[in-house]
Short mmCIF file of C-alpha atoms in Angstrom, two decimals:
data_model
loop_
_atom_site.label_atom_id
_atom_site.label_comp_id
_atom_site.label_asym_id
_atom_site.label_seq_id
_atom_site.Cartn_x
_atom_site.Cartn_y
_atom_site.Cartn_z
CA MET A 665 51.35 116.93 71.87
CA ALA A 666 54.08 119.18 73.49
CA SER A 667 57.41 119.31 71.93
CA LEU A 668 61.01 119.52 73.92
CA SER A 669 62.87 122.41 73.20
CA LEU A 670 66.45 122.80 74.83
CA PRO A 671 68.10 125.74 73.03
CA LEU A 672 71.35 126.26 75.42
CA GLN A 673 73.01 123.22 74.05
CA ASN A 674 74.59 121.58 70.91
CA HIS A 675 71.29 119.94 70.16
CA VAL A 676 67.63 120.83 69.95
CA PHE A 677 64.83 118.10 70.83
CA SER A 678 61.51 118.30 69.57
CA ALA A 679 58.70 115.92 68.16
CA THR A 680 60.00 116.04 64.84
CA THR A 681 63.63 117.31 64.61
CA PRO A 682 66.39 114.80 64.95
CA LEU A 683 69.60 115.34 67.22
CA ILE A 684 71.63 118.34 65.55
CA ARG A 685 75.31 117.33 66.57
CA SER A 686 77.84 119.69 67.02
CA ASN A 687 81.08 120.36 64.77
CA PRO A 688 83.84 117.76 64.94
CA ARG A 689 86.00 118.24 68.35
CA PRO A 690 89.60 118.24 67.33
CA PHE A 691 90.59 117.80 71.07
CA ALA A 692 88.53 114.39 71.43
CA ILE A 693 89.98 111.51 73.32
CA PRO A 694 91.11 109.08 70.40
CA THR A 695 89.61 105.72 71.83
CA LYS A 696 85.98 105.33 71.03
CA VAL A 697 83.48 102.82 70.82
CA ARG A 698 82.11 103.12 67.40
CA MET A 699 79.20 100.82 67.38
CA SER A 700 75.69 102.75 68.00
CA LEU A 701 72.30 100.95 67.76
CA GLN A 702 72.78 97.12 67.89
CA GLU A 703 70.81 94.32 69.39
CA SER A 704 73.98 93.09 71.09
CA GLY A 705 74.44 96.43 72.86
CA PRO A 706 73.29 96.98 76.60
CA SER A 707 69.85 98.50 77.23
CA ILE A 708 70.28 101.96 78.69
CA ALA A 709 68.42 104.68 80.62
CA VAL A 710 69.02 108.33 80.86
CA ALA A 711 67.56 109.82 84.09
CA GLY A 712 67.16 113.58 84.00
CA VAL A 713 66.95 113.78 80.42
CA THR A 714 65.48 117.20 80.06
CA GLY A 715 68.26 118.81 82.23
CA ALA A 716 71.66 120.33 80.89
CA VAL A 717 73.51 117.05 81.72
CA GLY A 718 70.78 114.80 80.52
CA GLN A 719 71.03 116.49 77.16
CA GLU A 720 74.53 116.09 76.74
CA PHE A 721 74.40 112.22 77.60
CA LEU A 722 72.58 111.93 74.79
CA SER A 723 74.94 113.94 72.56
CA VAL A 724 78.00 112.19 73.84
CA LEU A 725 76.35 108.81 73.39
CA SER A 726 75.55 109.85 69.65
CA ASP A 727 79.04 111.15 69.09
CA ARG A 728 80.73 108.39 70.44
CA ASP A 729 78.47 105.93 68.73
CA PHE A 730 77.98 103.90 72.32
CA PRO A 731 76.22 100.61 71.40
CA TYR A 732 72.87 99.96 72.83
CA ARG A 733 69.88 98.18 72.11
CA SER A 734 67.27 100.22 73.60
CA ILE A 735 67.15 103.52 75.40
CA LYS A 736 64.60 104.89 77.79
CA MET A 737 64.30 108.80 78.54
CA LEU A 738 63.56 109.36 82.03
CA ALA A 739 62.33 112.61 83.93
CA SER A 740 60.06 114.29 86.11
CA LYS A 741 56.31 113.95 86.10
CA ARG A 742 56.32 117.44 84.65
CA SER A 743 58.02 116.45 81.44
CA ALA A 744 56.63 112.88 80.95
CA GLY A 745 54.63 112.34 77.73
CA ARG A 746 56.81 114.71 75.99
CA ARG A 747 58.61 113.63 72.65
CA LEU A 748 61.97 113.79 71.61
CA THR A 749 63.92 112.56 68.55
CA PHE A 750 67.44 110.70 69.38
CA GLU A 751 69.49 109.46 66.31
CA ASP A 752 66.27 109.57 63.66
CA LYS A 753 63.91 107.62 66.28
CA ASP A 754 61.14 109.20 68.35
CA TYR A 755 60.80 108.64 71.93
CA VAL A 756 58.35 109.62 74.70
CA ILE A 757 59.66 110.65 77.76
CA GLU A 758 58.72 108.31 80.85
CA GLU A 759 58.29 109.55 84.35
CA LEU A 760 61.02 108.13 86.71
CA SER A 761 59.87 105.20 88.48
CA PRO A 762 61.19 102.06 90.38
CA GLU A 763 59.56 100.17 87.42
CA SER A 764 61.46 102.25 85.08
CA PHE A 765 64.71 100.25 85.68
CA GLU A 766 63.19 96.63 84.83
CA GLY A 767 65.58 95.21 82.11
CA VAL A 768 67.96 98.32 82.12
CA ASP A 769 71.67 97.36 81.91
CA ILE A 770 73.31 100.78 82.41
CA ALA A 771 71.56 103.95 84.03
CA LEU A 772 73.05 107.44 83.60
CA PHE A 773 71.80 109.47 86.40
CA SER A 774 71.64 113.39 86.42
CA ALA A 775 68.40 114.27 88.09
CA GLY A 776 69.71 115.89 91.45
CA GLY A 777 71.11 114.26 94.62
CA SER A 778 67.76 113.44 96.13
CA ILE A 779 66.22 111.51 93.19
CA SER A 780 69.60 109.46 92.99
CA LYS A 781 69.56 108.72 96.82
CA GLU A 782 65.98 107.61 96.06
CA PHE A 783 66.07 105.35 92.86
CA GLY A 784 69.77 104.92 92.50
CA PRO A 785 69.40 101.90 94.95
CA ILE A 786 66.25 100.70 93.51
CA ALA A 787 67.68 100.40 90.22
CA VAL A 788 70.84 98.70 91.55
CA ASP A 789 68.53 96.04 93.45
CA ARG A 790 67.13 95.51 90.00
CA GLY A 791 70.22 94.56 88.45
CA THR A 792 71.17 97.98 86.81
CA ILE A 793 74.49 99.33 86.99
CA VAL A 794 74.19 102.95 87.66
CA VAL A 795 76.63 106.00 86.92
CA ASP A 796 75.35 108.60 88.96
CA ASN A 797 76.43 112.52 88.45
CA SER A 798 75.31 113.77 91.87
CA SER A 799 77.10 114.10 95.03
CA ALA A 800 74.75 111.22 96.56
CA PHE A 801 77.40 108.68 96.70
CA ARG A 802 80.81 110.15 96.06
CA MET A 803 82.17 109.63 99.57
CA ASP A 804 80.62 106.39 100.35
CA GLU A 805 83.32 103.91 100.82
CA GLN A 806 81.49 101.00 98.86
CA VAL A 807 81.07 103.54 95.97
CA PRO A 808 83.81 103.87 93.31
CA LEU A 809 84.78 107.57 92.43
CA VAL A 810 85.86 107.42 88.78
CA ILE A 811 87.88 109.35 86.06
CA PRO A 812 88.47 106.99 83.62
CA GLU A 813 92.06 108.55 82.49
CA VAL A 814 92.97 108.86 86.35
CA ASN A 815 91.94 105.79 88.15
CA PRO A 816 90.00 103.23 86.09
CA GLU A 817 91.34 100.47 88.44
CA ALA A 818 88.55 101.70 91.11
CA MET A 819 85.96 99.96 88.97
CA GLU A 820 87.85 97.07 87.63
CA ASN A 821 85.24 94.62 89.46
CA ILE A 822 82.20 95.99 87.87
CA LYS A 823 81.24 94.85 84.48
CA LEU A 824 78.19 93.86 82.41
CA GLY A 825 77.02 90.52 82.92
CA MET A 826 78.23 89.87 86.20
CA GLY A 827 74.74 89.13 87.19
CA LYS A 828 73.93 92.30 89.78
CA GLY A 829 73.82 96.00 89.84
CA ALA A 830 76.36 98.35 91.21
CA LEU A 831 76.81 102.13 91.84
CA ILE A 832 79.64 104.18 90.36
CA ALA A 833 80.14 108.02 91.04
CA ASN A 834 81.10 110.74 88.70
CA PRO A 835 83.20 113.24 90.31
CA ASN A 836 82.40 116.74 91.05
CA CYS A 837 83.09 118.64 87.44
CA SER A 838 85.86 120.76 88.91
CA THR A 839 87.56 117.75 90.52
CA ILE A 840 87.50 116.25 86.78
CA ILE A 841 88.75 119.13 85.30
CA CYS A 842 91.84 119.76 87.89
CA LEU A 843 92.74 116.11 88.26
CA MET A 844 92.76 115.47 84.21
CA ALA A 845 95.96 117.90 84.38
CA ALA A 846 97.33 117.07 87.91
CA THR A 847 97.10 113.35 87.75
CA PRO A 848 100.06 112.82 85.14
CA LEU A 849 102.27 115.24 87.04
CA HIS A 850 101.40 113.47 90.46
CA ARG A 851 102.22 110.27 89.13
CA ARG A 852 105.77 111.63 88.19
CA ALA A 853 106.61 113.42 91.28
CA LYS A 854 104.15 113.15 93.78
CA VAL A 855 101.93 116.39 94.88
CA LEU A 856 102.16 116.94 98.54
CA ARG A 857 100.08 120.08 98.30
CA MET A 858 97.59 121.62 95.83
CA VAL A 859 96.12 124.97 95.74
CA VAL A 860 93.17 125.61 93.63
CA SER A 861 91.15 128.70 92.37
CA THR A 862 88.36 127.84 90.10
CA TYR A 863 86.20 130.23 88.04
CA GLN A 864 83.00 128.09 87.23
CA ALA A 865 80.47 128.60 84.38
CA ALA A 866 76.75 129.16 84.85
CA SER A 867 76.21 125.33 83.40
CA GLY A 868 77.49 123.82 86.69
CA ALA A 869 73.96 125.26 88.28
CA GLY A 870 71.99 123.86 85.38
CA ALA A 871 70.15 125.15 82.53
CA ALA A 872 68.14 127.57 84.45
CA ALA A 873 71.18 129.18 85.29
CA MET A 874 72.51 129.39 81.65
CA GLU A 875 69.15 131.04 80.58
CA GLU A 876 69.26 133.56 83.62
CA LEU A 877 72.84 134.50 82.59
CA GLU A 878 71.79 135.08 79.19
CA GLN A 879 68.48 136.97 80.30
CA GLN A 880 70.39 139.35 82.83
CA THR A 881 73.21 140.11 80.20
CA ARG A 882 70.37 141.50 77.89
CA GLU A 883 68.66 143.37 80.68
CA VAL A 884 71.66 144.82 81.85
CA LEU A 885 72.75 146.12 78.62
CA ASP A 886 69.31 147.62 77.99
CA GLY A 887 69.66 149.57 81.36
CA ARG A 888 66.83 147.19 83.27
CA PRO A 889 67.29 145.74 86.50
CA PRO A 890 68.36 142.18 86.18
CA THR A 891 66.08 139.23 87.22
CA CYS A 892 67.90 137.05 89.85
CA LYS A 893 66.08 133.80 90.63
CA ILE A 894 68.95 131.11 90.60
CA PHE A 895 71.42 133.35 92.58
CA LYS A 896 71.11 136.04 94.88
CA GLU A 897 73.92 137.99 93.16
CA GLN A 898 73.63 139.58 89.96
CA TYR A 899 75.78 137.26 87.67
CA ALA A 900 75.85 139.12 84.24
CA PHE A 901 79.35 141.39 84.28
CA ASN A 902 80.03 140.14 87.70
CA LEU A 903 81.73 137.54 89.53
CA PHE A 904 80.94 136.20 93.35
CA SER A 905 81.94 133.44 95.59
CA HIS A 906 80.48 129.89 94.64
CA ASN A 907 76.69 129.50 95.56
CA ALA A 908 77.14 126.32 97.58
CA SER A 909 76.53 126.35 101.34
CA VAL A 910 79.36 127.74 103.52
CA LEU A 911 80.38 125.42 105.97
CA SER A 912 81.64 125.91 109.88
CA ASN A 913 85.07 125.86 108.55
CA GLY A 914 84.73 128.65 106.15
CA TYR A 915 84.97 126.61 102.84
CA ASN A 916 81.61 126.03 101.01
CA GLU A 917 80.47 122.66 100.00
CA GLU A 918 82.27 122.91 96.39
CA GLU A 919 85.76 123.60 98.11
CA MET A 920 85.58 120.59 99.99
CA LYS A 921 84.36 118.48 97.29
CA MET A 922 87.51 118.95 95.52
CA VAL A 923 89.61 118.48 99.01
CA LYS A 924 87.57 114.99 99.75
CA GLU A 925 87.10 113.68 96.09
CA THR A 926 90.84 114.29 95.47
CA ARG A 927 92.05 112.24 98.29
CA LYS A 928 89.61 109.09 97.48
CA ILE A 929 90.32 109.32 93.77
CA TRP A 930 94.18 109.40 94.22
CA ASN A 931 93.80 107.04 97.37
CA TYR A 932 95.94 109.51 99.15
CA LYS A 933 94.38 110.81 102.28
CA ASP A 934 97.50 112.54 103.39
CA VAL A 935 97.43 114.95 100.44
CA ARG A 936 96.95 118.78 101.13
CA VAL A 937 94.47 120.45 99.24
CA THR A 938 92.88 123.96 99.66
CA ALA A 939 90.47 125.37 97.29
CA THR A 940 88.33 128.64 96.52
CA CYS A 941 85.82 128.42 94.08
CA ILE A 942 84.14 131.35 92.21
CA ARG A 943 81.20 131.86 89.88
CA VAL A 944 82.09 133.78 86.62
CA PRO A 945 79.79 134.62 83.94
CA VAL A 946 81.14 132.20 81.71
CA MET A 947 78.32 129.79 80.08
CA ARG A 948 79.63 126.14 80.13
CA ALA A 949 83.51 125.50 80.65
CA HIS A 950 85.27 125.98 84.07
CA ALA A 951 88.76 127.72 84.47
CA GLU A 952 91.17 126.59 87.44
CA SER A 953 94.36 128.14 88.66
CA VAL A 954 96.27 125.20 90.16
CA ASN A 955 99.42 125.31 92.21
CA LEU A 956 101.26 122.07 92.85
CA GLN A 957 104.18 121.43 95.40
CA PHE A 958 105.93 118.24 94.62
CA GLU A 959 107.81 115.65 96.78
CA LYS A 960 110.50 115.31 93.71
CA PRO A 961 111.62 117.91 91.42
CA LEU A 962 109.86 118.48 88.29
CA ASP A 963 110.67 121.12 85.73
CA GLU A 964 108.43 123.06 83.64
CA ASP A 965 110.01 121.28 80.31
CA THR A 966 109.35 117.90 81.68
CA ALA A 967 105.87 118.91 82.92
CA ARG A 968 104.91 120.14 79.57
CA ASP A 969 106.14 117.25 77.63
CA ILE A 970 104.10 114.79 80.31
CA LEU A 971 101.18 116.97 79.85
CA LYS A 972 101.33 116.75 75.91
CA ASN A 973 101.06 112.79 76.16
CA ALA A 974 98.57 112.60 78.79
CA PRO A 975 95.05 111.16 77.40
CA GLY A 976 92.49 113.59 77.29
CA VAL A 977 94.37 116.60 77.53
CA VAL A 978 95.93 119.11 75.15
CA VAL A 979 98.56 121.82 75.79
CA ILE A 980 97.66 125.28 74.83
CA ASP A 981 100.94 127.30 76.30
CA ASP A 982 102.19 129.86 73.69
CA ARG A 983 104.28 132.46 75.78
CA ALA A 984 105.28 134.42 72.52
CA SER A 985 101.84 134.98 71.49
CA ASN A 986 100.02 134.99 74.96
CA HIS A 987 98.03 132.16 74.11
CA PHE A 988 96.81 129.95 77.06
CA PRO A 989 93.60 127.91 77.63
CA THR A 990 90.05 129.82 77.73
CA PRO A 991 86.78 128.94 78.48
CA LEU A 992 85.46 129.42 75.10
CA GLU A 993 88.07 127.51 73.46
CA VAL A 994 87.41 124.40 75.40
CA SER A 995 83.37 124.59 75.21
CA ASN A 996 81.97 121.41 73.34
CA LYS A 997 85.37 119.81 73.31
CA ASP A 998 86.34 116.61 74.92
CA ALA A 999 89.89 117.31 76.17
CA VAL A 1000 91.11 119.63 79.09
CA ALA A 1001 93.49 122.24 77.88
CA VAL A 1002 96.43 123.15 80.09
CA GLY A 1003 98.62 126.35 79.82
CA ARG A 1004 100.58 128.63 82.00
CA ILE A 1005 102.80 125.99 82.81
CA ARG A 1006 105.63 127.63 84.78
CA ARG A 1007 107.98 127.07 87.67
CA ASP A 1008 106.60 128.13 90.80
CA LEU A 1009 108.96 130.79 92.10
CA SER A 1010 108.06 130.64 95.61
CA GLN A 1011 109.53 127.48 96.28
CA ASP A 1012 113.09 126.21 96.14
CA GLY A 1013 114.61 124.33 92.80
CA ASN A 1014 111.84 122.52 90.92
CA GLN A 1015 109.45 121.36 93.85
CA GLY A 1016 106.57 123.45 92.60
CA LEU A 1017 104.44 124.24 89.27
CA ASP A 1018 101.60 126.65 88.52
CA ILE A 1019 99.09 125.67 85.73
CA PHE A 1020 95.96 126.94 84.16
CA VAL A 1021 93.32 124.44 83.13
CA CYS A 1022 89.96 124.88 81.29
CA GLY A 1023 87.49 122.21 80.62
CA ASP A 1024 83.92 122.06 79.46
CA GLN A 1025 81.85 121.45 82.46
CA ILE A 1026 78.99 119.90 81.07
CA ARG A 1027 81.03 117.70 78.71
CA LYS A 1028 84.01 116.21 80.38
CA GLY A 1029 83.27 117.61 83.84
CA ALA A 1030 79.88 115.56 83.81
CA ALA A 1031 78.55 113.60 80.65
CA LEU A 1032 81.64 112.50 78.67
CA ASN A 1033 83.08 111.07 81.80
CA ALA A 1034 79.89 109.07 82.79
CA VAL A 1035 79.79 107.77 79.28
CA GLN A 1036 83.58 106.89 79.21
CA ILE A 1037 82.63 105.09 82.69
CA ALA A 1038 79.86 103.19 81.07
CA GLU A 1039 82.36 102.35 78.09
CA MET A 1040 84.53 100.47 80.68
CA LEU A 1041 81.71 98.34 81.55
CA LEU A 1042 81.23 96.65 78.22
#
């Protein structure tokens, strides 16, 4: 019987090895559900369980003791029949099919947009509430696009026990990480314009990209030509424009996701947003430089205090020792870190700020946000 080994994450699945959980996360959001396996909990399914985000779904469910009475592990035909152990119980991975969602209350999807488009509506028709991590439904006007700390009201009419299924979309990872920091400031001073430059990790392109970065690093250090299968460019010791398709307006799809998703999440169609998205040779945490222009004055000290009290945010802003957020510091952490908080000297008075934000792309940028959405359904 084949075992499932996924070494790039915080835990390893196999036929005999239980979930190995990472070290405690000091930046964790304090409000947690503490119940885990119980008969009164919902039945859940994880679609795409063998992928990087699918693995992290399980890690987050375990870390937060999410209540469930049963869990289905779903993946492609290629992975069906393989075994994994989760919270000391053995499971057989099942092939994703329409019948997979019979009796399932909540399904966490991270199997790609085409799979979500095919199976998401099928699951909803069977009464399942689907939290989808792909871009398939994000801009659908009927589907809420939710960051729990930012716009929980968008899904206020969706709850377990309402007698029907529903779709809820998880935003793009870069949008989540950016808006976790920008929203508390927007609430105080109203953002008129936001300029974002992202420095995005391999994890955003999946486990295979993470493996390729590691492989390329070894190859380059050994003086060998790098293996380039996931990206056209050498990734190790290099950076390049995000690999998303470039549109007729010159922006790539990743950049336009940030523009459109920000407007939808903030329910603010007139906010001006521009983004430049770059891939950098970092394993699993994104970094973003964010410039904000405000309608009302907001000085840097007030902004720092606002961010210190914002849920899911930690401030790392030590000018004396030149210590600010780094992707490495936030990897495997729940919170988004913010630093380099300073007045934008190119704008008059206190009408603008620059900030630097880092967040774990797989965790808050994907799996944690989805599980937090699921917690709000309870």
